XYZ file of C-alpha atoms in Angstrom:
265
model
C -67.835 -105.124 124.863
C -67.537 -105.733 128.633
C -65.968 -108.613 130.467
C -67.762 -110.201 133.450
C -66.486 -112.676 136.051
C -69.094 -115.320 136.987
C -69.518 -116.049 140.636
C -69.840 -119.819 139.762
C -66.286 -120.488 140.758
C -66.917 -119.401 144.343
C -70.311 -121.028 144.938
C -70.786 -121.909 148.521
C -69.123 -118.767 149.949
C -70.682 -115.766 151.453
C -71.926 -113.433 148.678
C -70.198 -110.308 149.926
C -66.922 -112.168 150.361
C -67.279 -113.745 146.897
C -67.762 -110.344 145.330
C -64.792 -108.830 147.194
C -62.563 -111.767 145.950
C -63.702 -111.290 142.401
C -62.976 -107.536 142.505
C -59.635 -108.236 144.031
C -58.953 -110.564 141.068
C -59.633 -107.791 138.563
C -63.418 -107.906 138.067
C -65.190 -104.749 137.157
C -68.358 -106.600 136.280
C -69.705 -109.661 138.058
C -72.400 -112.123 137.123
C -74.056 -113.230 140.382
C -74.856 -116.944 140.401
C -77.917 -117.473 142.645
C -76.965 -120.950 143.861
C -75.287 -122.444 146.895
C -75.508 -121.547 150.609
C -74.740 -117.866 150.191
C -77.892 -117.282 148.021
C -80.284 -119.551 150.034
C -83.651 -117.828 150.536
C -82.384 -114.659 148.796
C -85.776 -113.057 148.342
C -86.200 -112.687 152.057
C -82.645 -111.262 152.346
C -82.718 -108.718 149.508
C -83.097 -105.742 151.832
C -79.689 -106.545 153.303
C -77.932 -107.973 150.279
C -78.770 -105.117 147.770
C -77.246 -102.122 149.580
C -74.212 -104.182 150.598
C -73.685 -105.155 146.983
C -74.487 -101.715 145.488
C -71.754 -100.159 147.825
C -69.075 -102.285 146.087
C -67.126 -101.093 142.978
C -68.666 -103.459 140.462
C -71.454 -103.643 137.957
C -73.614 -106.762 138.050
C -75.589 -109.263 135.996
C -77.719 -111.912 137.449
C -77.997 -115.624 136.777
C -81.066 -117.508 137.887
C -80.578 -120.596 140.046
C -79.876 -123.723 138.147
C -79.011 -126.646 140.407
C -82.028 -128.973 140.763
C -84.100 -126.163 139.071
C -85.855 -127.152 135.930
C -88.371 -124.686 134.473
C -89.862 -127.343 132.206
C -90.006 -130.417 134.383
C -93.032 -132.626 134.187
C -94.567 -131.572 137.585
C -96.703 -128.478 137.384
C -96.156 -127.563 141.081
C -92.309 -127.670 140.560
C -92.624 -125.556 137.358
C -94.621 -122.925 139.199
C -92.052 -122.835 142.079
C -89.124 -122.312 139.567
C -91.122 -119.612 137.746
C -91.520 -117.759 140.980
C -87.793 -118.140 141.646
C -87.206 -116.545 138.293
C -89.547 -113.704 139.065
C -87.707 -112.864 142.338
C -84.394 -113.074 140.416
C -85.829 -110.241 138.120
C -86.651 -108.220 141.270
C -83.170 -108.653 142.476
C -81.651 -107.724 139.077
C -83.695 -104.551 139.081
C -82.706 -103.498 142.492
C -79.006 -103.945 141.457
C -79.471 -102.178 138.158
C -78.075 -105.340 136.523
C -76.816 -105.268 132.998
C -78.819 -108.495 132.118
C -80.439 -111.533 133.671
C -79.773 -115.070 132.375
C -82.698 -117.386 132.119
C -82.547 -121.206 131.613
C -85.357 -122.690 129.595
C -85.054 -126.028 131.446
C -84.129 -129.462 129.964
C -85.571 -132.859 129.216
C -84.063 -135.313 131.715
C -85.422 -138.503 130.218
C -86.207 -139.470 126.563
C -89.654 -140.687 127.630
C -90.574 -137.034 128.189
C -91.563 -134.838 125.232
C -89.139 -132.020 124.197
C -91.932 -130.478 122.134
C -94.113 -130.266 125.140
C -91.204 -128.891 127.231
C -90.554 -126.175 124.571
C -94.199 -125.197 124.929
C -93.840 -124.895 128.679
C -90.711 -122.868 128.159
C -92.440 -120.477 125.859
C -95.441 -120.053 128.254
C -92.966 -119.352 131.079
C -91.066 -116.746 129.140
C -94.321 -114.917 128.190
C -95.259 -114.927 131.865
C -91.864 -113.464 132.737
C -92.291 -110.758 130.126
C -95.554 -109.714 131.729
C -93.829 -109.607 135.163
C -90.932 -107.724 133.805
C -93.123 -104.868 132.665
C -92.748 -103.316 135.995
C -88.927 -103.823 136.087
C -87.566 -103.318 132.520
C -84.878 -105.892 132.769
C -82.740 -107.307 129.833
C -83.885 -110.915 129.721
C -81.453 -113.323 128.124
C -82.252 -116.996 127.207
C -79.393 -119.323 127.434
C -78.806 -122.558 125.520
C -78.413 -125.397 128.135
C -77.916 -129.174 128.140
C -76.314 -131.722 125.940
C -77.731 -133.298 122.746
C -79.567 -135.754 124.968
C -81.142 -133.283 127.365
C -81.306 -129.905 125.520
C -84.720 -128.798 124.386
C -83.232 -127.202 121.227
C -81.274 -127.975 118.137
C -79.243 -125.034 116.831
C -81.935 -124.006 114.483
C -84.814 -124.401 117.002
C -82.803 -122.194 119.501
C -82.211 -119.611 116.716
C -86.028 -119.342 116.235
C -87.237 -119.763 119.821
C -87.563 -115.979 120.352
C -89.294 -115.239 117.046
C -92.193 -112.981 117.856
C -91.051 -112.349 121.412
C -90.904 -108.687 122.754
C -87.687 -106.804 122.602
C -86.901 -107.260 126.313
C -85.881 -110.737 125.358
C -82.456 -111.610 123.837
C -79.968 -114.553 123.604
C -77.059 -115.449 125.707
C -74.949 -118.050 123.803
C -73.059 -120.430 126.171
C -70.189 -121.234 123.903
C -69.137 -124.303 125.823
C -72.655 -125.754 125.669
C -72.909 -124.964 121.951
C -69.619 -126.696 121.330
C -70.404 -129.970 122.968
C -73.662 -129.978 120.893
C -71.869 -129.483 117.680
C -73.248 -126.097 116.870
C -71.382 -123.794 114.504
C -70.017 -120.940 116.574
C -68.391 -119.380 113.531
C -71.857 -118.489 112.133
C -74.239 -118.644 115.061
C -73.604 -115.273 116.458
C -74.213 -113.565 113.240
C -77.314 -115.559 112.631
C -78.795 -114.482 115.959
C -78.459 -110.755 114.870
C -79.290 -108.144 117.406
C -81.001 -110.544 119.707
C -77.435 -111.779 120.690
C -76.495 -109.839 123.817
C -74.119 -111.868 125.742
C -71.773 -114.923 125.650
C -70.671 -117.427 128.377
C -67.053 -118.261 127.857
C -65.539 -121.484 129.170
C -63.593 -124.394 127.602
C -64.095 -128.081 127.103
C -62.997 -131.145 124.988
C -66.239 -131.345 123.005
C -67.466 -134.275 125.109
C -68.089 -132.892 128.696
C -69.386 -129.638 129.941
C -66.305 -128.868 132.108
C -66.617 -125.095 132.367
C -62.833 -125.053 132.273
C -60.695 -121.926 131.884
C -59.711 -120.863 128.327
C -56.958 -123.113 127.088
C -57.811 -126.286 128.923
C -60.011 -127.642 126.245
C -59.825 -127.761 122.493
C -62.071 -124.830 121.543
C -60.653 -122.360 119.139
C -61.067 -119.135 121.111
C -59.382 -116.936 118.621
C -61.918 -117.879 116.084
C -64.869 -117.785 118.412
C -64.009 -114.327 119.769
C -63.320 -113.089 116.239
C -66.827 -114.152 115.289
C -68.226 -112.388 118.346
C -66.346 -109.157 117.456
C -67.472 -109.357 113.795
C -71.049 -108.852 114.887
C -70.288 -105.323 115.904
C -72.533 -105.740 118.881
C -71.724 -104.489 122.345
C -71.797 -107.891 123.968
C -71.370 -108.951 127.538
C -68.611 -111.620 127.760
C -68.837 -113.640 130.863
C -66.033 -115.890 132.046
C -67.948 -118.735 133.637
C -65.439 -121.082 135.193
C -66.281 -124.156 137.270
C -66.424 -124.366 141.034
C -62.983 -124.121 142.706
C -61.159 -122.521 139.740
C -58.291 -120.358 140.892
C -59.127 -116.626 140.446
C -55.779 -116.215 138.640
C -57.359 -118.110 135.809
C -60.132 -115.513 135.522
C -57.547 -112.734 135.448
C -55.603 -114.523 132.688
C -58.860 -115.164 130.729
C -59.815 -111.459 131.008
C -56.412 -110.459 129.556
C -56.767 -112.991 126.635
C -60.223 -111.877 125.741
C -59.058 -108.253 125.825
C -56.213 -109.092 123.526
C -58.477 -110.956 121.129
C -61.380 -108.403 120.733
C -60.543 -105.289 122.810
C -63.271 -105.992 125.281
C -63.306 -103.914 128.466
C -61.171 -101.100 126.925
């Protein structure tokens, strides 16, 4: 297993500076979060960003933009724009030789909209991304997002979402999101089988998606990481802490995960 630091905690800063700071804090693997001023209009800036990032001593994964970005919103023009952003994120991931790329399926922001229809749009979008990815060969990971109110999926629906999908698709389980939705993290990892490829790690109180450092909520991380280790899979474990978190908390989180499951050794 490998431990990644998410760039989420530094959103708003210049990308290269953010990466330097994460490396200084002990990161060997970094998940780039394509949000905030530093990533604005990134498709037009790739020719400059890519060589600068590849020159640094880090491996990367890529997380598609998420703020105000809903792949399954009820407006077709906006869905098309989000899908194009995801395509450009795949291009960036390929140019960085990324370990994986995280995809959000979208959410349902109002109970008057149909989650069944939104799941259909999500499936269509993922199949379109598979076709686009044929030229790039990236490891496409679908993440569970939203609360019980907004999420498109129950635990069982998420488990079966990728049934029949090509092998370039896998799952990234966001443990914090799963926890606030009451999913069973002791069994979920094993149920996902070899489709499980990564986990987002952050803490909460079971009520609010705080993206807090390990130990600031009431999640049982020793049990969760034991379940991850028990899969026997070479998972990417991403510390995804909220904006403004001190980098020392990432360093401490990395040490804790290493102690629990030997990741990164």
